[in-house]
mmCIF file of C-alpha atoms in Angstrom:
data_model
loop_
_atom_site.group_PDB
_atom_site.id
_atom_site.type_symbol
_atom_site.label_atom_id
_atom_site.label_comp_id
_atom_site.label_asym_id
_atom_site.label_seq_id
_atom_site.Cartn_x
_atom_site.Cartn_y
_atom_site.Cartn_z
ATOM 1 C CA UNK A 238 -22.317 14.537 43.117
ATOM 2 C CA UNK A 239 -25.604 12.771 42.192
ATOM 3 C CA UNK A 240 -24.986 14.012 38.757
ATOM 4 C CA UNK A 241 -21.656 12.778 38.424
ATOM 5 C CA UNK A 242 -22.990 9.352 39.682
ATOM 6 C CA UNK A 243 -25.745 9.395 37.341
ATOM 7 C CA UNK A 244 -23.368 10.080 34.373
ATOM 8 C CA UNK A 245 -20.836 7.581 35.598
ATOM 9 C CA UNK A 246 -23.605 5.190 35.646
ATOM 10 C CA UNK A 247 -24.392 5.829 32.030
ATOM 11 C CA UNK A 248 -21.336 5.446 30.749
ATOM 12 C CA UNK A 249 -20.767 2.213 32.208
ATOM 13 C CA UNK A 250 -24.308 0.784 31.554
ATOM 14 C CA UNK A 251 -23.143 1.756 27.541
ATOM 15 C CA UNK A 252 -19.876 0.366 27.711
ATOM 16 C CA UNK A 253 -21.366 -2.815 29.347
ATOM 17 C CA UNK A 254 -23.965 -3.024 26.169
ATOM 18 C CA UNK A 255 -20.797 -2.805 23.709
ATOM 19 C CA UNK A 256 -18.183 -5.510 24.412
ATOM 20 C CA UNK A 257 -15.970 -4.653 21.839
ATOM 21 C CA UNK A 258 -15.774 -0.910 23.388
ATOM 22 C CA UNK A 259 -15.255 -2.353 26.847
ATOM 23 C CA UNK A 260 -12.684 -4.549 25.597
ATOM 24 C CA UNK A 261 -10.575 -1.961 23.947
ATOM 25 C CA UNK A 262 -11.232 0.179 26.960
ATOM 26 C CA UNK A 263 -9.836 -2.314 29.315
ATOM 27 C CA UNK A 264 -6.799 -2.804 26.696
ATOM 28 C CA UNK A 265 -6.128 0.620 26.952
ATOM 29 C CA UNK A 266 -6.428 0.692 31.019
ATOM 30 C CA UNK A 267 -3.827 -2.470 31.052
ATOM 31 C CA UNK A 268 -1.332 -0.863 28.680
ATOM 32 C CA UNK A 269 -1.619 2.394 31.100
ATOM 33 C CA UNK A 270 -1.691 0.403 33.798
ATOM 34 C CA UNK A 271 1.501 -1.175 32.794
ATOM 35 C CA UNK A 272 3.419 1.565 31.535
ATOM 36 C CA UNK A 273 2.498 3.468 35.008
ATOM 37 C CA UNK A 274 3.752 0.659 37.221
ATOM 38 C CA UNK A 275 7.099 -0.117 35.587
ATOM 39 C CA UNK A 276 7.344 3.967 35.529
ATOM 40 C CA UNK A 277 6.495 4.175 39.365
ATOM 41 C CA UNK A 278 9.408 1.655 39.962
ATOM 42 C CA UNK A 279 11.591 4.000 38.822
ATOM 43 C CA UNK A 280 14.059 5.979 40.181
ATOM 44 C CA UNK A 281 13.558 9.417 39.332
ATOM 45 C CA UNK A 282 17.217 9.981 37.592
ATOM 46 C CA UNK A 283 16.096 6.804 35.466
ATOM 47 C CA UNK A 284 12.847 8.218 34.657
ATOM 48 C CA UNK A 285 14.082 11.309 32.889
ATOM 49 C CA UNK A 286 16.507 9.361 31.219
ATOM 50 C CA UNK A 287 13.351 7.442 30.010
ATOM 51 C CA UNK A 288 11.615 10.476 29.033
ATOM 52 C CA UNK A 289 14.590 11.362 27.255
ATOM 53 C CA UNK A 290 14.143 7.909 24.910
ATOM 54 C CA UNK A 291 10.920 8.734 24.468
ATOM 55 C CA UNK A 292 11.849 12.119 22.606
ATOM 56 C CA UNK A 293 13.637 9.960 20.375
ATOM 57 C CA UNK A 294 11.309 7.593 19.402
ATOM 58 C CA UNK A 295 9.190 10.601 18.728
ATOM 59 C CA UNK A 296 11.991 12.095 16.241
ATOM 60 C CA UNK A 297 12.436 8.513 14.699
ATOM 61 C CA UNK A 298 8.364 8.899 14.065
ATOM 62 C CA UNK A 299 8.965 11.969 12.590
ATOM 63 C CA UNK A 300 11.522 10.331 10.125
ATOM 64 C CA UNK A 301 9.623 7.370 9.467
ATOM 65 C CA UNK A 302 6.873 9.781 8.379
ATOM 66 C CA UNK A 303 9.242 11.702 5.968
ATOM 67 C CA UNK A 304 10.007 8.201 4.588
ATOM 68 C CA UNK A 305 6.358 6.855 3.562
ATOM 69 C CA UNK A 306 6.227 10.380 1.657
ATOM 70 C CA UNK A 307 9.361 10.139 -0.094
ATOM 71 C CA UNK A 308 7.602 6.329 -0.836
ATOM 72 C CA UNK A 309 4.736 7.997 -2.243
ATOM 73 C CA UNK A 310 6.339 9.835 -4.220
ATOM 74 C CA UNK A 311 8.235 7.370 -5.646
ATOM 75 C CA UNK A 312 4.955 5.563 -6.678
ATOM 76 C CA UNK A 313 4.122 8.452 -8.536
ATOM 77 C CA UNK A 314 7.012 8.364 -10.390
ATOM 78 C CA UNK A 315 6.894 4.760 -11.326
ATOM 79 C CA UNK A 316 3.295 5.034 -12.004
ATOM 80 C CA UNK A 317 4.247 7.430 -14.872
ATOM 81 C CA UNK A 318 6.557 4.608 -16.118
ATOM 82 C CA UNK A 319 3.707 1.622 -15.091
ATOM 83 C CA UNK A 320 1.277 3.289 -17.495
ATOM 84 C CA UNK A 321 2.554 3.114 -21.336
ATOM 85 C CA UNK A 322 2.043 -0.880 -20.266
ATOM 86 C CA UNK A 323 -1.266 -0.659 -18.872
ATOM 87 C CA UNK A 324 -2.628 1.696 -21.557
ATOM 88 C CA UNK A 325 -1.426 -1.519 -23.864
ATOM 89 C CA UNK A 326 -3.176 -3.477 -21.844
ATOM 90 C CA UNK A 327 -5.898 -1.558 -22.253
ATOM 91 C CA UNK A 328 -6.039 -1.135 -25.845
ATOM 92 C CA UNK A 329 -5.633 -5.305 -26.092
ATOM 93 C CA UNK A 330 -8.462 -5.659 -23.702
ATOM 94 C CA UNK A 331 -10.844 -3.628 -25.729
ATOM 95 C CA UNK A 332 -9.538 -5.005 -29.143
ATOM 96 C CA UNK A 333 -8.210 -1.629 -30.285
ATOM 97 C CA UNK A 334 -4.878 -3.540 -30.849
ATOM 98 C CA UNK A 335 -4.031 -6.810 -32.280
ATOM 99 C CA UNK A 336 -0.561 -7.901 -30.188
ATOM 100 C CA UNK A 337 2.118 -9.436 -32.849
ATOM 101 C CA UNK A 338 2.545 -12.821 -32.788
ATOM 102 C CA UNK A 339 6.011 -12.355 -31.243
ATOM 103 C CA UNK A 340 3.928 -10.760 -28.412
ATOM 104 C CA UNK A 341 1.411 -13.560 -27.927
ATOM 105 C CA UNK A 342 3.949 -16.622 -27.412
ATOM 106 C CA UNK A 343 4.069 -18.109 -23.852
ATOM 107 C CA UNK A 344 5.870 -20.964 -22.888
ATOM 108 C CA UNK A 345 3.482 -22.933 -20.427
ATOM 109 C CA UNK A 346 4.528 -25.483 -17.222
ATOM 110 C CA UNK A 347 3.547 -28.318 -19.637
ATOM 111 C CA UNK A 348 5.560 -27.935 -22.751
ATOM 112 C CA UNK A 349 8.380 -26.890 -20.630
ATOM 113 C CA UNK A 350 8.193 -30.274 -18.965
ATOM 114 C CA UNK A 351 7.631 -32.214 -22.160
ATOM 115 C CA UNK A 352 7.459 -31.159 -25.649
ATOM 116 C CA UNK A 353 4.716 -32.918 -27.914
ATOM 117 C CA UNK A 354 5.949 -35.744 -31.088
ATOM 118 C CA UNK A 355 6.087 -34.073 -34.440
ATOM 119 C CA UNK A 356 2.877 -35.996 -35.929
ATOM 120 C CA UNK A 357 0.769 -34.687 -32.896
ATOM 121 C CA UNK A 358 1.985 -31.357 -33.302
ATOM 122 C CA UNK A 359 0.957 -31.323 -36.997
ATOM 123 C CA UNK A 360 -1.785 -32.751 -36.051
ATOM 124 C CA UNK A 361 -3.097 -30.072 -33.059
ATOM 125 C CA UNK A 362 -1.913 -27.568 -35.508
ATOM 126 C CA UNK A 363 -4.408 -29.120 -38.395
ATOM 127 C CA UNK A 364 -7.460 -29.433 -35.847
ATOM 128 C CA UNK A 365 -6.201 -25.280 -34.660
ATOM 129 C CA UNK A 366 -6.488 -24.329 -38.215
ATOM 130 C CA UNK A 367 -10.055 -26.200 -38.323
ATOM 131 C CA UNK A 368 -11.125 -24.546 -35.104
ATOM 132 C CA UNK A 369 -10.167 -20.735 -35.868
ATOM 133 C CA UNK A 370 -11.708 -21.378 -39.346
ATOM 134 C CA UNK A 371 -15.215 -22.522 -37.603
ATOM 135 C CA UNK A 372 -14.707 -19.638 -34.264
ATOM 136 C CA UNK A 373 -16.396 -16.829 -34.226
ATOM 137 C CA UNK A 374 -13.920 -14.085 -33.810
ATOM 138 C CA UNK A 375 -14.327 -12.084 -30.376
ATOM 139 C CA UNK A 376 -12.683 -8.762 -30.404
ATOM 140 C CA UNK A 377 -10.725 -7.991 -27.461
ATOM 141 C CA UNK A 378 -11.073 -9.941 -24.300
ATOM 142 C CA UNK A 379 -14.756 -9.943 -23.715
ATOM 143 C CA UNK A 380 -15.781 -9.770 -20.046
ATOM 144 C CA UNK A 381 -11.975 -9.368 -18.541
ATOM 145 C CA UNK A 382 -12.544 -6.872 -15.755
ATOM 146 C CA UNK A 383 -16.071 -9.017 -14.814
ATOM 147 C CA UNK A 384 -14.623 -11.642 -14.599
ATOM 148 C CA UNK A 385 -12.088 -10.859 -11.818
ATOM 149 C CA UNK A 386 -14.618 -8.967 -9.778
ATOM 150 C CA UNK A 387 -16.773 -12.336 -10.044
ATOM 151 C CA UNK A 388 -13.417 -14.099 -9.632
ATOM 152 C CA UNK A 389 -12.407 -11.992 -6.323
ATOM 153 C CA UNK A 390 -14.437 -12.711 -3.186
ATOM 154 C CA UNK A 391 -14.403 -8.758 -1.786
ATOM 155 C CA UNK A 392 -15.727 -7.753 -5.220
ATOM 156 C CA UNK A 393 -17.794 -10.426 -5.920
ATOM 157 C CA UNK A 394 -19.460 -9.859 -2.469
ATOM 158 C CA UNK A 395 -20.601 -6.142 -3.990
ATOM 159 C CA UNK A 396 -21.574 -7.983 -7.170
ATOM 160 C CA UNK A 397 -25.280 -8.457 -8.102
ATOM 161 C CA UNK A 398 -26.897 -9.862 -11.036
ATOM 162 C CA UNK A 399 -28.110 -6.401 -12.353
ATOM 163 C CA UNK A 400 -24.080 -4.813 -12.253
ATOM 164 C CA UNK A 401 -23.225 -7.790 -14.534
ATOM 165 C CA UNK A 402 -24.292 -5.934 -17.993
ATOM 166 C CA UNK A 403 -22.839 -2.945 -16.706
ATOM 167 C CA UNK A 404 -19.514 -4.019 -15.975
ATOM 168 C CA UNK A 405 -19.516 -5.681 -19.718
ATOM 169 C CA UNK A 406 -18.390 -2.000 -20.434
ATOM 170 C CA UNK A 407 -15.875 -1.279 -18.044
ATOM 171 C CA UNK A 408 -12.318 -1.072 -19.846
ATOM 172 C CA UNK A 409 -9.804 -0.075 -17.652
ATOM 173 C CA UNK A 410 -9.284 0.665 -14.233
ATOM 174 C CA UNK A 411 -6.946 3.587 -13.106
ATOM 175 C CA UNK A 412 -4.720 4.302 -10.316
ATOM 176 C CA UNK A 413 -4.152 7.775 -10.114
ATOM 177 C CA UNK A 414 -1.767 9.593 -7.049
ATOM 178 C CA UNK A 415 -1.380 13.016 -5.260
ATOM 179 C CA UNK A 416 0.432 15.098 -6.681
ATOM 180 C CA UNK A 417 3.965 16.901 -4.907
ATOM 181 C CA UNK A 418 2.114 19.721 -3.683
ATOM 182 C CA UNK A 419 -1.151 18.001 -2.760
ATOM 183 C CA UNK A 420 -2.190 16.540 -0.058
ATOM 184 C CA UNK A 421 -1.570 12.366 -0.099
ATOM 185 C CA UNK A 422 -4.228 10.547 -1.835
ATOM 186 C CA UNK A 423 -5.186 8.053 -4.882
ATOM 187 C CA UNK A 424 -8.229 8.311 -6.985
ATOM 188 C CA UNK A 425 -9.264 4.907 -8.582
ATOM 189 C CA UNK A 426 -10.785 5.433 -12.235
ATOM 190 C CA UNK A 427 -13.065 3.214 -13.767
ATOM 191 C CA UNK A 428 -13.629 3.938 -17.514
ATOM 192 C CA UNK A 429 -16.154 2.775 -19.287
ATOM 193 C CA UNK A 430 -17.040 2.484 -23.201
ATOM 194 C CA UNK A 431 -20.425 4.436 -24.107
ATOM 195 C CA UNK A 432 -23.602 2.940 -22.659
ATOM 196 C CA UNK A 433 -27.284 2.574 -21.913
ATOM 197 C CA UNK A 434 -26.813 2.570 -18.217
ATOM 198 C CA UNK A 435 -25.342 6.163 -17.567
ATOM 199 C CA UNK A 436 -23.314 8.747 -19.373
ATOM 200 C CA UNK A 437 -20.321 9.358 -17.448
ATOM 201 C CA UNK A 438 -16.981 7.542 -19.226
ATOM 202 C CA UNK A 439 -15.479 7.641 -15.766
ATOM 203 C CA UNK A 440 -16.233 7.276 -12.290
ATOM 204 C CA UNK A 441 -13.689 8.260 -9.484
ATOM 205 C CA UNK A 442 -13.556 7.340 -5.800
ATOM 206 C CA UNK A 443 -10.536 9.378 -3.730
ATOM 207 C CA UNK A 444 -9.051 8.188 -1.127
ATOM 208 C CA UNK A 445 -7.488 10.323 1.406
ATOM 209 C CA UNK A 446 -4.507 9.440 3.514
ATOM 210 C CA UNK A 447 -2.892 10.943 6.526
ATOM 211 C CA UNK A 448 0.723 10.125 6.992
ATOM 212 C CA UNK A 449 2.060 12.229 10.225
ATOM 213 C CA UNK A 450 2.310 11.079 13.819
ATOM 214 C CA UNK A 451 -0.961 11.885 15.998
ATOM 215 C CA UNK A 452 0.470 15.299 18.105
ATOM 216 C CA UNK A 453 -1.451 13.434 21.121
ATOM 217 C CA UNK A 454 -0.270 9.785 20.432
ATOM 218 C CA UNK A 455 2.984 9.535 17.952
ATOM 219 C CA UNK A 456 3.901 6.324 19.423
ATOM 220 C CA UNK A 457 0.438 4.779 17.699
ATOM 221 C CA UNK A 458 1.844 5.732 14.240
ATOM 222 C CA UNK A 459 2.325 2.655 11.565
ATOM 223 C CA UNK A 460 2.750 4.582 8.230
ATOM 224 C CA UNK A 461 0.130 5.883 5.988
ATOM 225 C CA UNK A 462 -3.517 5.033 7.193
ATOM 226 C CA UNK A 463 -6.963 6.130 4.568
ATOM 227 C CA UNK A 464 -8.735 8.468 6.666
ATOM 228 C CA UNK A 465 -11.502 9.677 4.374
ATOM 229 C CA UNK A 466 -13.144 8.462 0.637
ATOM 230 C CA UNK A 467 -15.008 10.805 -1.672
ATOM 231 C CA UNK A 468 -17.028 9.311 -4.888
ATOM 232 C CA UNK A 469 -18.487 11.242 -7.362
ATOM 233 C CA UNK A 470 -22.230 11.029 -9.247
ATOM 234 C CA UNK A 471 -23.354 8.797 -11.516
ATOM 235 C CA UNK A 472 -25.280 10.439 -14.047
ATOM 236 C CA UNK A 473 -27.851 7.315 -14.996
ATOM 237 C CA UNK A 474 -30.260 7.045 -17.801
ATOM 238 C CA UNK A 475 -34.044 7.193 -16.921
ATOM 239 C CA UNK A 476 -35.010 4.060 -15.334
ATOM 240 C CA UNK A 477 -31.721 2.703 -15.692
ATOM 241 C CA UNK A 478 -30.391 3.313 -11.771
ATOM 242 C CA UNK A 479 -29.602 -0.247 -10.339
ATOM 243 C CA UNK A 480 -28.892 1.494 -6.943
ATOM 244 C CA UNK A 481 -32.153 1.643 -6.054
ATOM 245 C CA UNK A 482 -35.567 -0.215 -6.709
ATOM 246 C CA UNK A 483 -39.062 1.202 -6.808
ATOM 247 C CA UNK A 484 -41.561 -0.873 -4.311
ATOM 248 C CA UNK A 485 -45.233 -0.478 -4.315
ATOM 249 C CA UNK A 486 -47.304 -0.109 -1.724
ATOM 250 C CA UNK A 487 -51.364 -0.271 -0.407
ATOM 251 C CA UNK A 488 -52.618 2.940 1.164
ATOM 252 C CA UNK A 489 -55.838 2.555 3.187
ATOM 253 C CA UNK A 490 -57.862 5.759 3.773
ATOM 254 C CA UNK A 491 -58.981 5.214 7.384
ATOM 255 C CA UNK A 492 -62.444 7.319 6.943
ATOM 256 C CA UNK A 493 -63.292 6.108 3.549
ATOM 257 C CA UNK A 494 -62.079 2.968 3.769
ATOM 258 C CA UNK A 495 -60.849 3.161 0.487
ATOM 259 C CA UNK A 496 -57.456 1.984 -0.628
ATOM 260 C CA UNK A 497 -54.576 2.795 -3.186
ATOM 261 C CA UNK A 498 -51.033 1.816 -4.427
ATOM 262 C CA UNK A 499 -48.139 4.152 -4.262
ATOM 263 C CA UNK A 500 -44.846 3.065 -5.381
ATOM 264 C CA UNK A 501 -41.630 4.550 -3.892
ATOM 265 C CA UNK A 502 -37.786 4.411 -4.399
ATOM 266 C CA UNK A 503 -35.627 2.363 -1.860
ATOM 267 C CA UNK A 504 -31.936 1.662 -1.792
ATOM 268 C CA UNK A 505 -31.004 -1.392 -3.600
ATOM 269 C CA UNK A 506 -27.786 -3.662 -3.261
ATOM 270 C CA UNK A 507 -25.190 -2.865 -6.108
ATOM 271 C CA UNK A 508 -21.684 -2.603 -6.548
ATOM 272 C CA UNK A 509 -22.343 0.796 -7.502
ATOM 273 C CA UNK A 510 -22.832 2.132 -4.123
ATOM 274 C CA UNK A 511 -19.091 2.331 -3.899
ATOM 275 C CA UNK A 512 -19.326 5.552 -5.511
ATOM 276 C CA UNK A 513 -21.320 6.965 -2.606
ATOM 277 C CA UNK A 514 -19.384 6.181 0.408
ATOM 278 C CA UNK A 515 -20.687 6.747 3.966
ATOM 279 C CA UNK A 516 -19.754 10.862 4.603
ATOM 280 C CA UNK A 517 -16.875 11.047 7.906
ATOM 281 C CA UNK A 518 -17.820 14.252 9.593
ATOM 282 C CA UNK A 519 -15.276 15.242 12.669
ATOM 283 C CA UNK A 520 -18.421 16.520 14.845
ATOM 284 C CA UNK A 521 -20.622 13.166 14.289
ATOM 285 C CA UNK A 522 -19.883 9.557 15.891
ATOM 286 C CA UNK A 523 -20.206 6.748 13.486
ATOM 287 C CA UNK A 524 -21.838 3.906 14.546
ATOM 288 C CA UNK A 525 -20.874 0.101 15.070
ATOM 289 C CA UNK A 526 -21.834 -0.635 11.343
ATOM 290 C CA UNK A 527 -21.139 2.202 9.674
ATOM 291 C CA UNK A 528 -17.360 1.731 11.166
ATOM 292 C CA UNK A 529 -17.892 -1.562 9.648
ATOM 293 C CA UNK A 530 -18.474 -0.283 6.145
ATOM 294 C CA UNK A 531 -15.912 2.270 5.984
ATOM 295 C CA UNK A 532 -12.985 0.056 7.374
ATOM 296 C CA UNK A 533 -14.404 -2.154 4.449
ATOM 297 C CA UNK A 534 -14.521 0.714 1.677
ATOM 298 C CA UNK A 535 -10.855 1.104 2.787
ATOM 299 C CA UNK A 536 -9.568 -2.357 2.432
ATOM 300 C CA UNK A 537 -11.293 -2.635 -1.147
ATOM 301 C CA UNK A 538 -9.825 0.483 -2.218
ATOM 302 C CA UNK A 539 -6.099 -0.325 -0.960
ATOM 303 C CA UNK A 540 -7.121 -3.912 -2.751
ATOM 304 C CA UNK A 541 -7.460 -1.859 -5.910
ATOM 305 C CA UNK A 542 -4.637 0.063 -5.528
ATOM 306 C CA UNK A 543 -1.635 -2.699 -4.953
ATOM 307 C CA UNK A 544 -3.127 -6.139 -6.343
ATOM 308 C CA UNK A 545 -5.879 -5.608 -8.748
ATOM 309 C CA UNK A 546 -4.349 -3.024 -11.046
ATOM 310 C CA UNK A 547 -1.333 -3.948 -11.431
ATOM 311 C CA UNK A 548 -1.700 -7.654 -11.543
ATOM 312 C CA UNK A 549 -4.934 -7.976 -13.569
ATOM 313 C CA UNK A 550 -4.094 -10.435 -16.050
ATOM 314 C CA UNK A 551 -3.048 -12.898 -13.149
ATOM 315 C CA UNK A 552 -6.418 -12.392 -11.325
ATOM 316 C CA UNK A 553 -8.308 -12.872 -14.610
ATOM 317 C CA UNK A 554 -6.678 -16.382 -14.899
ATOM 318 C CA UNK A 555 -7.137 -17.495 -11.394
ATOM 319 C CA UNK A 556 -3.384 -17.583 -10.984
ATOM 320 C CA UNK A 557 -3.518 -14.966 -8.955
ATOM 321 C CA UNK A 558 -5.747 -16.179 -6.329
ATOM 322 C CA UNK A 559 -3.849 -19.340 -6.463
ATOM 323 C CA UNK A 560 -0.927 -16.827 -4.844
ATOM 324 C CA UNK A 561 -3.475 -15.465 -2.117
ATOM 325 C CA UNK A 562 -4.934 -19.328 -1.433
ATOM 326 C CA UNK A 563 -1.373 -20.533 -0.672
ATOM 327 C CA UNK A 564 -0.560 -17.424 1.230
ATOM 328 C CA UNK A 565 -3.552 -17.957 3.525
ATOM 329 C CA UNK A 566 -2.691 -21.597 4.100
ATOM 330 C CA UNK A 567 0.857 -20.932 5.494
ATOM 331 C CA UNK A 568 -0.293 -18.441 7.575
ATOM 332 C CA UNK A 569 -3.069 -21.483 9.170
ATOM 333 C CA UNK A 570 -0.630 -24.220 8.924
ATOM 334 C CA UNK A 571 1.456 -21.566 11.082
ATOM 335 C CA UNK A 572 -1.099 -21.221 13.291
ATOM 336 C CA UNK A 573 -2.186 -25.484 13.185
ATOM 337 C CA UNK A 574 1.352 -25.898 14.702
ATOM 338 C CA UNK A 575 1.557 -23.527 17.182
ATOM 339 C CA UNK A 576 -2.182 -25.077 18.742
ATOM 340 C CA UNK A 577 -0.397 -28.513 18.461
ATOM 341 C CA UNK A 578 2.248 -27.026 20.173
ATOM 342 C CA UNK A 579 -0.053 -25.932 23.189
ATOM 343 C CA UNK A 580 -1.568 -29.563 22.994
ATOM 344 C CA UNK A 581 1.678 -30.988 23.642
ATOM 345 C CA UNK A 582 2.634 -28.705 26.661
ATOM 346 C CA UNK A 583 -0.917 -29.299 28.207
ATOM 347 C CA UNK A 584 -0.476 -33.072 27.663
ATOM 348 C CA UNK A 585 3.061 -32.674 29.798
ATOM 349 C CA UNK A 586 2.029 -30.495 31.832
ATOM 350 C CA UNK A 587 -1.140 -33.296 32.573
ATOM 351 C CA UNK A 588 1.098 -35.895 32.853
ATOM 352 C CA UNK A 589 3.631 -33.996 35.454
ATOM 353 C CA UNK A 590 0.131 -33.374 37.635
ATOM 354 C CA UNK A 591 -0.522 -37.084 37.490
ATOM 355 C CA UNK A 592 2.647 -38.257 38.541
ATOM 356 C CA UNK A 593 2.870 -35.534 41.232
ATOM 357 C CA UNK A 594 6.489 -35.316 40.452
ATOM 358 C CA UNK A 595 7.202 -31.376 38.893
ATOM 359 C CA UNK A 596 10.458 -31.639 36.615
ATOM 360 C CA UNK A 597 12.930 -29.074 36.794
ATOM 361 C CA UNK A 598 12.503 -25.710 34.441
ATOM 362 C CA UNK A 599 15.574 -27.263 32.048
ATOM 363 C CA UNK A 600 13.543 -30.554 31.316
ATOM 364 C CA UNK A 601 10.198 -28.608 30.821
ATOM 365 C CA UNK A 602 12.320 -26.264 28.215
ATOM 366 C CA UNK A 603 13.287 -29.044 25.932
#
């Protein structure tokens, strides 16, 4: 019993040094909690027929499971149609291919709204002519897939000064999925033109995805979750690995009293690290910060996945992140109204206290 009390004790003394593991705890105990009580209410011909809904809502699980794959692998299938465009896109990027003229015109906001006079359309055109004449001529789009990750806060975040010359080379990012037979996953590829930095023309990080209902909690199950990430190893020049920095140090030899300098290799901060991801093991715990990373590693790669790839051009112009910036604001002017709304009912509810004169449930509705 002392034991018992002694491990008890533990536990709780942990749980109390966590709050966000006692919180979800005590969720947990007040949706059991709940669930028990209305169950307890029950009559017991009620309660199996309960039990019985329960069996279906675990079949419709079941079905919504077969669904997301069927969704997957109808990605698959437009990815193979997706990627004749983005291997253009490529090629333009990189300056392999000149687009037509036919290809390059865009009608913009402004000359939709009003198209220039005649003399200062001759006139841009002269100055144009001028211009391209003077310009030195860039090949490709220098910089594009930089300049979104300095463009995108979650990249830019990874970003450091040192990945900037090395991301000069990337030219095209990939979005590769399972396969039929395989289990679910997507492998992000990042291909790069020859370089200084490191040999490898690709680098891969997997993602792995479970999409069937937990045997010992199917009601918990939302659609496909990443469960796992795998990168792969950069092969770096000599002296060219901006993942970690070389420190020196003074050594003091206690009985001689003489000293020394050692230098040794330390972890540095670079966007690079995504390729080695923190390792999920099923026997080992992770901790508070490691959770942290991984949930993290996650969102960046599902970022990849459905918004960077296949809308690069937008997020290379900004217009993208216009779409995200407006997105975000609806959501808070959403939430602005409903704590007005609260304001409101706590001024009424002030002024009812004053006047010590409740009014009935249909005036406090309207």
């Amino acid at each position: 019993m002392d034991a018992d009390n002694e491990a008890k004790g533990k536990v709780s003394d942990q749980a109390m040094q966590n709050p966000q593991a006692l919180a979800a705890l005590q969720d947990k105990i007040d949706s059991v909690s709940h669930s028990a009580s209305i169950m307890d209410s029950l009559p017991k011909s009620v309660k199996r027929r309960v039990n019985a809904l329960k069996n279906l809502q675990v079949n419709s699980t079941n079905i919504e499971a077969k669904f997301y794959k069927e969704v997957h692998e109808l990605e698959r299938k437009y990815s193979a149609l997706y990627q004749p465009l983005f291997d253009k896109r490529k090629n333009i990027i990189s300056g392999e291919v000149e687009p037509t003229d036919e290809e390059c015109e865009w009608q913009s906001d402004h000359e939709d709204e009003a198209a220039l006079a005649e003399d200062l359309k001759k006139k841009a055109a002269l100055e144009e002519k001028t211009e391209d004449a003077n310009e030195e001529k860039p090949k490709g789009i220098p910089e594009f897939w930089l300049t979104i990750f300095r463009s995108v806060d979650m990249l830019s975040d990874m970003l450091q000064e040192h990945d900037e010359p090395i991301l000069k080379h990337l030219q095209d990012i990939k979005v590769i999925f399972s396969g039929p037979d395989q289990p679910m996953s997507f492998t992000l590829e990042f291909h790069f033109e020859p370089n200084e930095y490191f040999t490898n023309t690709v680098l891969t990080k997997v993602y792995k995805m479970k999409s069937e209902p937990d045997a010992e909690d199917p009601f918990s199950f939302e659609g496909p979750e990443i469960i796992d990430c795998e990168g792969c190893e950069i092969d770096w020049h000599k002296g060219k690995d901006v993942t970690v920095k070389t420190i020196k140090k003074k050594q003091k030899h206690k009985g001689r009293g003489t000293a020394r300098v050692i230098t040794k290799q330390v972890p540095n901060d670079s966007f690079f690290n995504f390729f080695n991801p923190i390792k999920v093991s099923p026997d080992k715990e992770l901790d508070e910060d490691s959770e942290y990373t991984l949930a993290t590693d996650f969102e960046i790669g599902h970022f990849f996945r459905e918004r960077i790839v296949p809308r690069a051009v937008l997020y290379f112009t900004g217009e993208a992140l216009e779409d995200d910036e407006s997105f975000e604001e609806e959501e808070l002017d959403e939430g602005e109204e409903e704590d007005q709304d609260e304001e409101d009912e706590d001024d009424e509810e002030e002024g009812d206290s004053k006047t010590g004169d409740p009014q009935p449930a249909e005036c406090k509705q309207q």
